Amino acid sequence: MKDIVFATNNEHKLSELRQIMAGKYNVLSLADIGCNDDIPETAPTIEGNAMIKAQWVKEHYGYDCFSDDTGLEIDALNGEPGVHSARYGGVAHDSERNMNKVLRLLDGVPMEQRTARFRTAIVLIMDGETHQFEGKVEGHILTERHGAGGFGYDPIFKPDEADCAFGEMSPEQKNRISHRGRAVAKLTEFLSTRQAH
Ligand code: IMP
């Protein structure tokens, strides 16, 4: 079975991808290839950051690999937090601070102007070629938290095609329509057309 590196150490994402690619690809994490580097995510776009991570693994470790990067784009905030989604509240991966900041900045903004979307960019480097896949989901930012499921901004994001927040959904419900679920579906469809050697 062919090895492929997923440029992450996020256990949740890894187990999801390992399940999807079981029997076809052996999905390795950054830790699995001995990479403990603090990969600089300095690009101004999520596509750029996904590219940096994938190229880093290829150049420094020689593996074919893919990486993902996600941003929440809120129209009333000119697309913010976007590429800054992980540390919008000032502390990396502190979801409570991130949500508080968004709710504060949108205080008083009517629902019809609270439009937003999650976008995931995936970059795959394989057999000397680079491929990009995008997944997105349109929705609205709620005025308060709903549900305790998921992570990040899930309790304050309601997809337009559902009648509850991501935070109120089971992982299966969310993955079916989520930005990352859709980007991963495109990646796996592409990989399935390239049968591993
Ligand atoms: P990452 O690029 O996947 O690490 O995502 C960056 C940040 O976006 C995370 O730290 C979260 O705050 C937010 N985020 C990413 N995916 C989701 C999601 O599915 N739901 C809610 N927030 C998310």
mmCIF file of C-alpha atoms and ligand atoms in Angstrom:
data_model
loop_
_atom_site.group_PDB
_atom_site.id
_atom_site.type_symbol
_atom_site.label_atom_id
_atom_site.label_comp_id
_atom_site.label_asym_id
_atom_site.label_seq_id
_atom_site.Cartn_x
_atom_site.Cartn_y
_atom_site.Cartn_z
ATOM 1 C CA MET A 1 0.000 0.000 0.000
ATOM 2 C CA LYS A 2 1.275 3.467 -0.870
ATOM 3 C CA ASP A 3 2.245 5.863 1.910
ATOM 4 C CA ILE A 4 0.788 9.355 1.868
ATOM 5 C CA VAL A 5 1.441 12.030 4.471
ATOM 6 C CA PHE A 6 -1.359 14.217 5.803
ATOM 7 C CA ALA A 7 0.485 17.342 6.976
ATOM 8 C CA THR A 8 -1.229 17.553 10.365
ATOM 9 C CA ASN A 9 -1.033 16.201 13.886
ATOM 10 C CA ASN A 10 -4.736 16.774 14.516
ATOM 11 C CA GLU A 11 -5.912 13.337 15.699
ATOM 12 C CA HIS A 12 -9.539 14.043 14.807
ATOM 13 C CA LYS A 13 -8.691 14.865 11.186
ATOM 14 C CA LEU A 14 -6.236 11.946 10.945
ATOM 15 C CA SER A 15 -8.669 9.297 12.115
ATOM 16 C CA GLU A 16 -11.323 10.658 9.737
ATOM 17 C CA LEU A 17 -8.970 10.442 6.757
ATOM 18 C CA ARG A 18 -7.556 7.053 7.772
ATOM 19 C CA GLN A 19 -11.067 5.676 7.847
ATOM 20 C CA ILE A 20 -11.905 7.104 4.423
ATOM 21 C CA MET A 21 -8.668 5.859 2.818
ATOM 22 C CA ALA A 22 -8.511 2.473 4.559
ATOM 23 C CA GLY A 23 -7.197 -0.260 2.257
ATOM 24 C CA LYS A 24 -5.996 2.225 -0.366
ATOM 25 C CA TYR A 25 -3.438 4.501 1.234
ATOM 26 C CA ASN A 26 -1.428 4.303 4.411
ATOM 27 C CA VAL A 27 -2.009 7.783 5.887
ATOM 28 C CA LEU A 28 0.964 9.051 7.922
ATOM 29 C CA SER A 29 0.915 12.057 10.248
ATOM 30 C CA LEU A 30 3.710 14.604 10.656
ATOM 31 C CA ALA A 31 4.709 12.822 13.872
ATOM 32 C CA ASP A 32 4.870 9.492 11.991
ATOM 33 C CA ILE A 33 7.567 10.880 9.653
ATOM 34 C CA GLY A 34 9.501 12.505 12.527
ATOM 35 C CA CYS A 35 8.470 16.048 11.596
ATOM 36 C CA ASN A 36 8.128 18.244 14.670
ATOM 37 C CA ASP A 37 8.854 21.424 12.733
ATOM 38 C CA ASP A 38 6.912 24.565 13.438
ATOM 39 C CA ILE A 39 5.896 25.007 9.794
ATOM 40 C CA PRO A 40 5.484 28.741 9.100
ATOM 41 C CA GLU A 41 1.877 29.467 8.078
ATOM 42 C CA THR A 42 2.566 32.977 6.854
ATOM 43 C CA ALA A 43 0.605 33.150 3.592
ATOM 44 C CA PRO A 44 -2.223 35.688 3.243
ATOM 45 C CA THR A 45 -4.685 33.017 2.032
ATOM 46 C CA ILE A 46 -5.798 29.561 3.161
ATOM 47 C CA GLU A 47 -4.676 28.183 -0.232
ATOM 48 C CA GLY A 48 -1.230 29.663 0.345
ATOM 49 C CA ASN A 49 -0.912 28.145 3.803
ATOM 50 C CA ALA A 50 -2.037 24.721 2.590
ATOM 51 C CA MET A 51 0.603 24.999 -0.166
ATOM 52 C CA ILE A 52 3.354 25.929 2.309
ATOM 53 C CA LYS A 53 2.617 22.884 4.487
ATOM 54 C CA ALA A 54 2.471 20.427 1.563
ATOM 55 C CA GLN A 55 5.638 21.792 -0.045
ATOM 56 C CA TRP A 56 7.468 21.725 3.293
ATOM 57 C CA VAL A 57 6.831 17.995 3.694
ATOM 58 C CA LYS A 58 7.795 17.220 0.093
ATOM 59 C CA GLU A 59 10.982 19.299 0.181
ATOM 60 C CA HIS A 60 12.233 18.364 3.648
ATOM 61 C CA TYR A 61 10.991 14.765 3.960
ATOM 62 C CA GLY A 62 10.427 13.598 0.372
ATOM 63 C CA TYR A 63 6.917 12.243 0.830
ATOM 64 C CA ASP A 64 3.895 12.723 -1.381
ATOM 65 C CA CYS A 65 1.448 14.514 0.831
ATOM 66 C CA PHE A 66 -1.649 16.626 1.257
ATOM 67 C CA SER A 67 -2.522 19.412 3.664
ATOM 68 C CA ASP A 68 -5.612 21.402 4.542
ATOM 69 C CA ASP A 69 -6.362 24.865 5.778
ATOM 70 C CA THR A 70 -9.733 26.339 6.745
ATOM 71 C CA GLY A 71 -11.099 29.828 7.272
ATOM 72 C CA LEU A 72 -14.412 31.344 8.330
ATOM 73 C CA GLU A 73 -15.255 34.320 6.101
ATOM 74 C CA ILE A 74 -17.810 36.777 7.526
ATOM 75 C CA ASP A 75 -19.096 39.287 4.976
ATOM 76 C CA ALA A 76 -19.931 42.030 7.513
ATOM 77 C CA LEU A 77 -16.290 41.810 8.717
ATOM 78 C CA ASN A 78 -14.843 42.057 5.195
ATOM 79 C CA GLY A 79 -14.018 38.354 5.080
ATOM 80 C CA GLU A 80 -12.423 38.198 8.541
ATOM 81 C CA PRO A 81 -11.340 36.097 10.413
ATOM 82 C CA GLY A 82 -10.455 34.157 7.219
ATOM 83 C CA VAL A 83 -6.864 33.037 7.329
ATOM 84 C CA HIS A 84 -6.698 34.234 10.970
ATOM 85 C CA SER A 85 -9.527 31.966 12.180
ATOM 86 C CA ALA A 86 -7.451 29.855 14.602
ATOM 87 C CA ARG A 87 -6.243 32.818 16.694
ATOM 88 C CA TYR A 88 -8.807 35.558 16.034
ATOM 89 C CA GLY A 89 -9.383 36.149 19.742
ATOM 90 C CA GLY A 90 -5.634 36.493 20.370
ATOM 91 C CA VAL A 91 -4.850 32.987 21.633
ATOM 92 C CA ALA A 92 -4.317 30.048 19.245
ATOM 93 C CA HIS A 93 -7.191 27.545 19.164
ATOM 94 C CA ASP A 94 -9.122 29.278 21.960
ATOM 95 C CA SER A 95 -12.639 28.825 20.558
ATOM 96 C CA GLU A 96 -14.387 30.702 23.360
ATOM 97 C CA ARG A 97 -12.335 33.832 22.765
ATOM 98 C CA ASN A 98 -12.713 33.493 19.003
ATOM 99 C CA MET A 99 -16.501 33.229 19.223
ATOM 100 C CA ASN A 100 -16.736 36.059 21.769
ATOM 101 C CA LYS A 101 -14.849 38.359 19.455
ATOM 102 C CA VAL A 102 -17.069 37.539 16.476
ATOM 103 C CA LEU A 103 -20.272 37.972 18.517
ATOM 104 C CA ARG A 104 -19.023 41.288 19.905
ATOM 105 C CA LEU A 105 -18.074 42.653 16.471
ATOM 106 C CA LEU A 106 -21.449 41.600 15.037
ATOM 107 C CA ASP A 107 -23.458 42.952 17.965
ATOM 108 C CA GLY A 108 -26.557 44.687 16.555
ATOM 109 C CA VAL A 109 -25.986 43.477 12.973
ATOM 110 C CA PRO A 110 -29.303 42.102 11.646
ATOM 111 C CA MET A 111 -29.509 38.443 10.598
ATOM 112 C CA GLU A 112 -29.734 39.178 6.864
ATOM 113 C CA GLN A 113 -26.320 40.868 7.065
ATOM 114 C CA ARG A 114 -24.661 38.062 9.086
ATOM 115 C CA THR A 115 -23.820 35.972 6.025
ATOM 116 C CA ALA A 116 -20.654 33.866 6.214
ATOM 117 C CA ARG A 117 -18.994 30.766 4.831
ATOM 118 C CA PHE A 118 -16.442 28.198 5.851
ATOM 119 C CA ARG A 119 -13.879 27.422 3.172
ATOM 120 C CA THR A 120 -11.356 24.594 3.207
ATOM 121 C CA ALA A 121 -8.433 24.418 0.806
ATOM 122 C CA ILE A 122 -6.613 21.122 0.295
ATOM 123 C CA VAL A 123 -3.310 20.915 -1.572
ATOM 124 C CA LEU A 124 -2.076 17.519 -2.770
ATOM 125 C CA ILE A 125 1.447 16.912 -4.043
ATOM 126 C CA MET A 126 1.622 13.521 -5.755
ATOM 127 C CA ASP A 127 3.853 11.994 -8.418
ATOM 128 C CA GLY A 128 5.471 15.362 -9.090
ATOM 129 C CA GLU A 129 2.148 17.165 -9.640
ATOM 130 C CA THR A 130 0.273 19.649 -7.451
ATOM 131 C CA HIS A 131 -3.522 19.575 -7.193
ATOM 132 C CA GLN A 132 -5.941 21.804 -5.276
ATOM 133 C CA PHE A 133 -9.419 21.041 -3.957
ATOM 134 C CA GLU A 134 -11.903 23.406 -2.323
ATOM 135 C CA GLY A 135 -14.940 22.822 -0.151
ATOM 136 C CA LYS A 136 -17.304 25.465 1.166
ATOM 137 C CA VAL A 137 -20.564 25.878 2.995
ATOM 138 C CA GLU A 138 -22.653 29.054 3.076
ATOM 139 C CA GLY A 139 -24.471 30.126 6.232
ATOM 140 C CA HIS A 140 -25.160 32.782 8.855
ATOM 141 C CA ILE A 141 -23.549 33.750 12.156
ATOM 142 C CA LEU A 142 -26.088 33.311 14.968
ATOM 143 C CA THR A 143 -26.461 35.869 17.772
ATOM 144 C CA GLU A 144 -25.612 33.324 20.492
ATOM 145 C CA ARG A 145 -24.151 29.830 20.902
ATOM 146 C CA HIS A 146 -26.247 26.790 19.951
ATOM 147 C CA GLY A 147 -25.145 23.271 20.915
ATOM 148 C CA ALA A 148 -21.893 21.931 22.256
ATOM 149 C CA GLY A 149 -20.862 19.625 19.412
ATOM 150 C CA GLY A 150 -18.023 20.051 16.956
ATOM 151 C CA PHE A 151 -15.264 22.554 17.624
ATOM 152 C CA GLY A 152 -14.103 26.058 16.732
ATOM 153 C CA TYR A 153 -16.954 28.301 15.608
ATOM 154 C CA ASP A 154 -19.501 25.472 15.241
ATOM 155 C CA PRO A 155 -21.967 26.740 17.921
ATOM 156 C CA ILE A 156 -22.428 30.113 16.170
ATOM 157 C CA PHE A 157 -22.543 28.945 12.528
ATOM 158 C CA LYS A 158 -25.805 27.830 10.933
ATOM 159 C CA PRO A 159 -25.466 26.439 7.395
ATOM 160 C CA ASP A 160 -28.232 27.707 5.085
ATOM 161 C CA GLU A 161 -29.057 24.161 4.013
ATOM 162 C CA ALA A 162 -29.779 22.995 7.586
ATOM 163 C CA ASP A 163 -32.150 24.162 10.295
ATOM 164 C CA CYS A 164 -29.671 24.072 13.175
ATOM 165 C CA ALA A 165 -26.107 25.143 13.980
ATOM 166 C CA PHE A 166 -23.069 22.943 13.264
ATOM 167 C CA GLY A 167 -22.744 22.784 17.056
ATOM 168 C CA GLU A 168 -26.062 20.946 17.291
ATOM 169 C CA MET A 169 -25.207 18.295 14.672
ATOM 170 C CA SER A 170 -23.725 14.818 14.954
ATOM 171 C CA PRO A 171 -20.289 14.488 13.305
ATOM 172 C CA GLU A 172 -21.902 12.503 10.456
ATOM 173 C CA GLN A 173 -24.536 15.195 9.829
ATOM 174 C CA LYS A 174 -21.900 17.908 9.833
ATOM 175 C CA ASN A 175 -19.417 16.021 7.609
ATOM 176 C CA ARG A 176 -22.062 15.458 4.940
ATOM 177 C CA ILE A 177 -22.386 19.190 4.242
ATOM 178 C CA SER A 178 -19.293 20.738 5.783
ATOM 179 C CA HIS A 179 -16.525 22.630 3.993
ATOM 180 C CA ARG A 180 -13.928 20.037 5.027
ATOM 181 C CA GLY A 181 -16.216 17.106 4.247
ATOM 182 C CA ARG A 182 -16.737 18.474 0.742
ATOM 183 C CA ALA A 183 -13.054 19.206 0.109
ATOM 184 C CA VAL A 184 -12.075 15.756 1.402
ATOM 185 C CA ALA A 185 -14.720 14.134 -0.832
ATOM 186 C CA LYS A 186 -13.107 15.803 -3.866
ATOM 187 C CA LEU A 187 -9.649 14.670 -2.720
ATOM 188 C CA THR A 188 -10.717 11.059 -2.175
ATOM 189 C CA GLU A 189 -12.603 10.962 -5.472
ATOM 190 C CA PHE A 190 -9.437 12.134 -7.217
ATOM 191 C CA LEU A 191 -7.278 9.611 -5.353
ATOM 192 C CA SER A 192 -9.647 6.772 -6.163
ATOM 193 C CA THR A 193 -9.066 7.458 -9.879
ATOM 194 C CA ARG A 194 -5.350 7.015 -9.226
ATOM 195 C CA GLN A 195 -5.196 3.534 -7.834
ATOM 196 C CA ALA A 196 -2.303 3.257 -5.408
ATOM 197 C CA HIS A 197 0.543 1.017 -6.605
HETATM 198 P P1 IMP B 1 -7.595 24.671 10.424
HETATM 199 O O1 IMP B 1 -6.933 25.317 9.258
HETATM 200 O O2 IMP B 1 -8.387 23.438 10.023
HETATM 201 O O3 IMP B 1 -6.679 24.414 11.577
HETATM 202 O O4 IMP B 1 -8.708 25.690 10.936
HETATM 203 C C1 IMP B 1 -8.391 26.981 11.431
HETATM 204 C C2 IMP B 1 -9.425 27.418 12.429
HETATM 205 O O5 IMP B 1 -10.709 27.540 11.798
HETATM 206 C C3 IMP B 1 -9.652 26.444 13.574
HETATM 207 O O6 IMP B 1 -8.760 26.685 14.640
HETATM 208 C C4 IMP B 1 -11.089 26.747 13.978
HETATM 209 O O7 IMP B 1 -11.146 27.872 14.828
HETATM 210 C C5 IMP B 1 -11.729 27.117 12.663
HETATM 211 N N1 IMP B 1 -12.378 25.938 12.059
HETATM 212 C C6 IMP B 1 -11.851 25.082 11.153
HETATM 213 N N2 IMP B 1 -12.715 24.136 10.811
HETATM 214 C C7 IMP B 1 -13.830 24.381 11.543
HETATM 215 C C8 IMP B 1 -15.090 23.734 11.637
HETATM 216 O O8 IMP B 1 -15.371 22.708 10.998
HETATM 217 N N3 IMP B 1 -15.978 24.286 12.489
HETATM 218 C C9 IMP B 1 -15.726 25.399 13.238
HETATM 219 N N4 IMP B 1 -14.564 26.033 13.188
HETATM 220 C C10 IMP B 1 -13.622 25.537 12.351
#
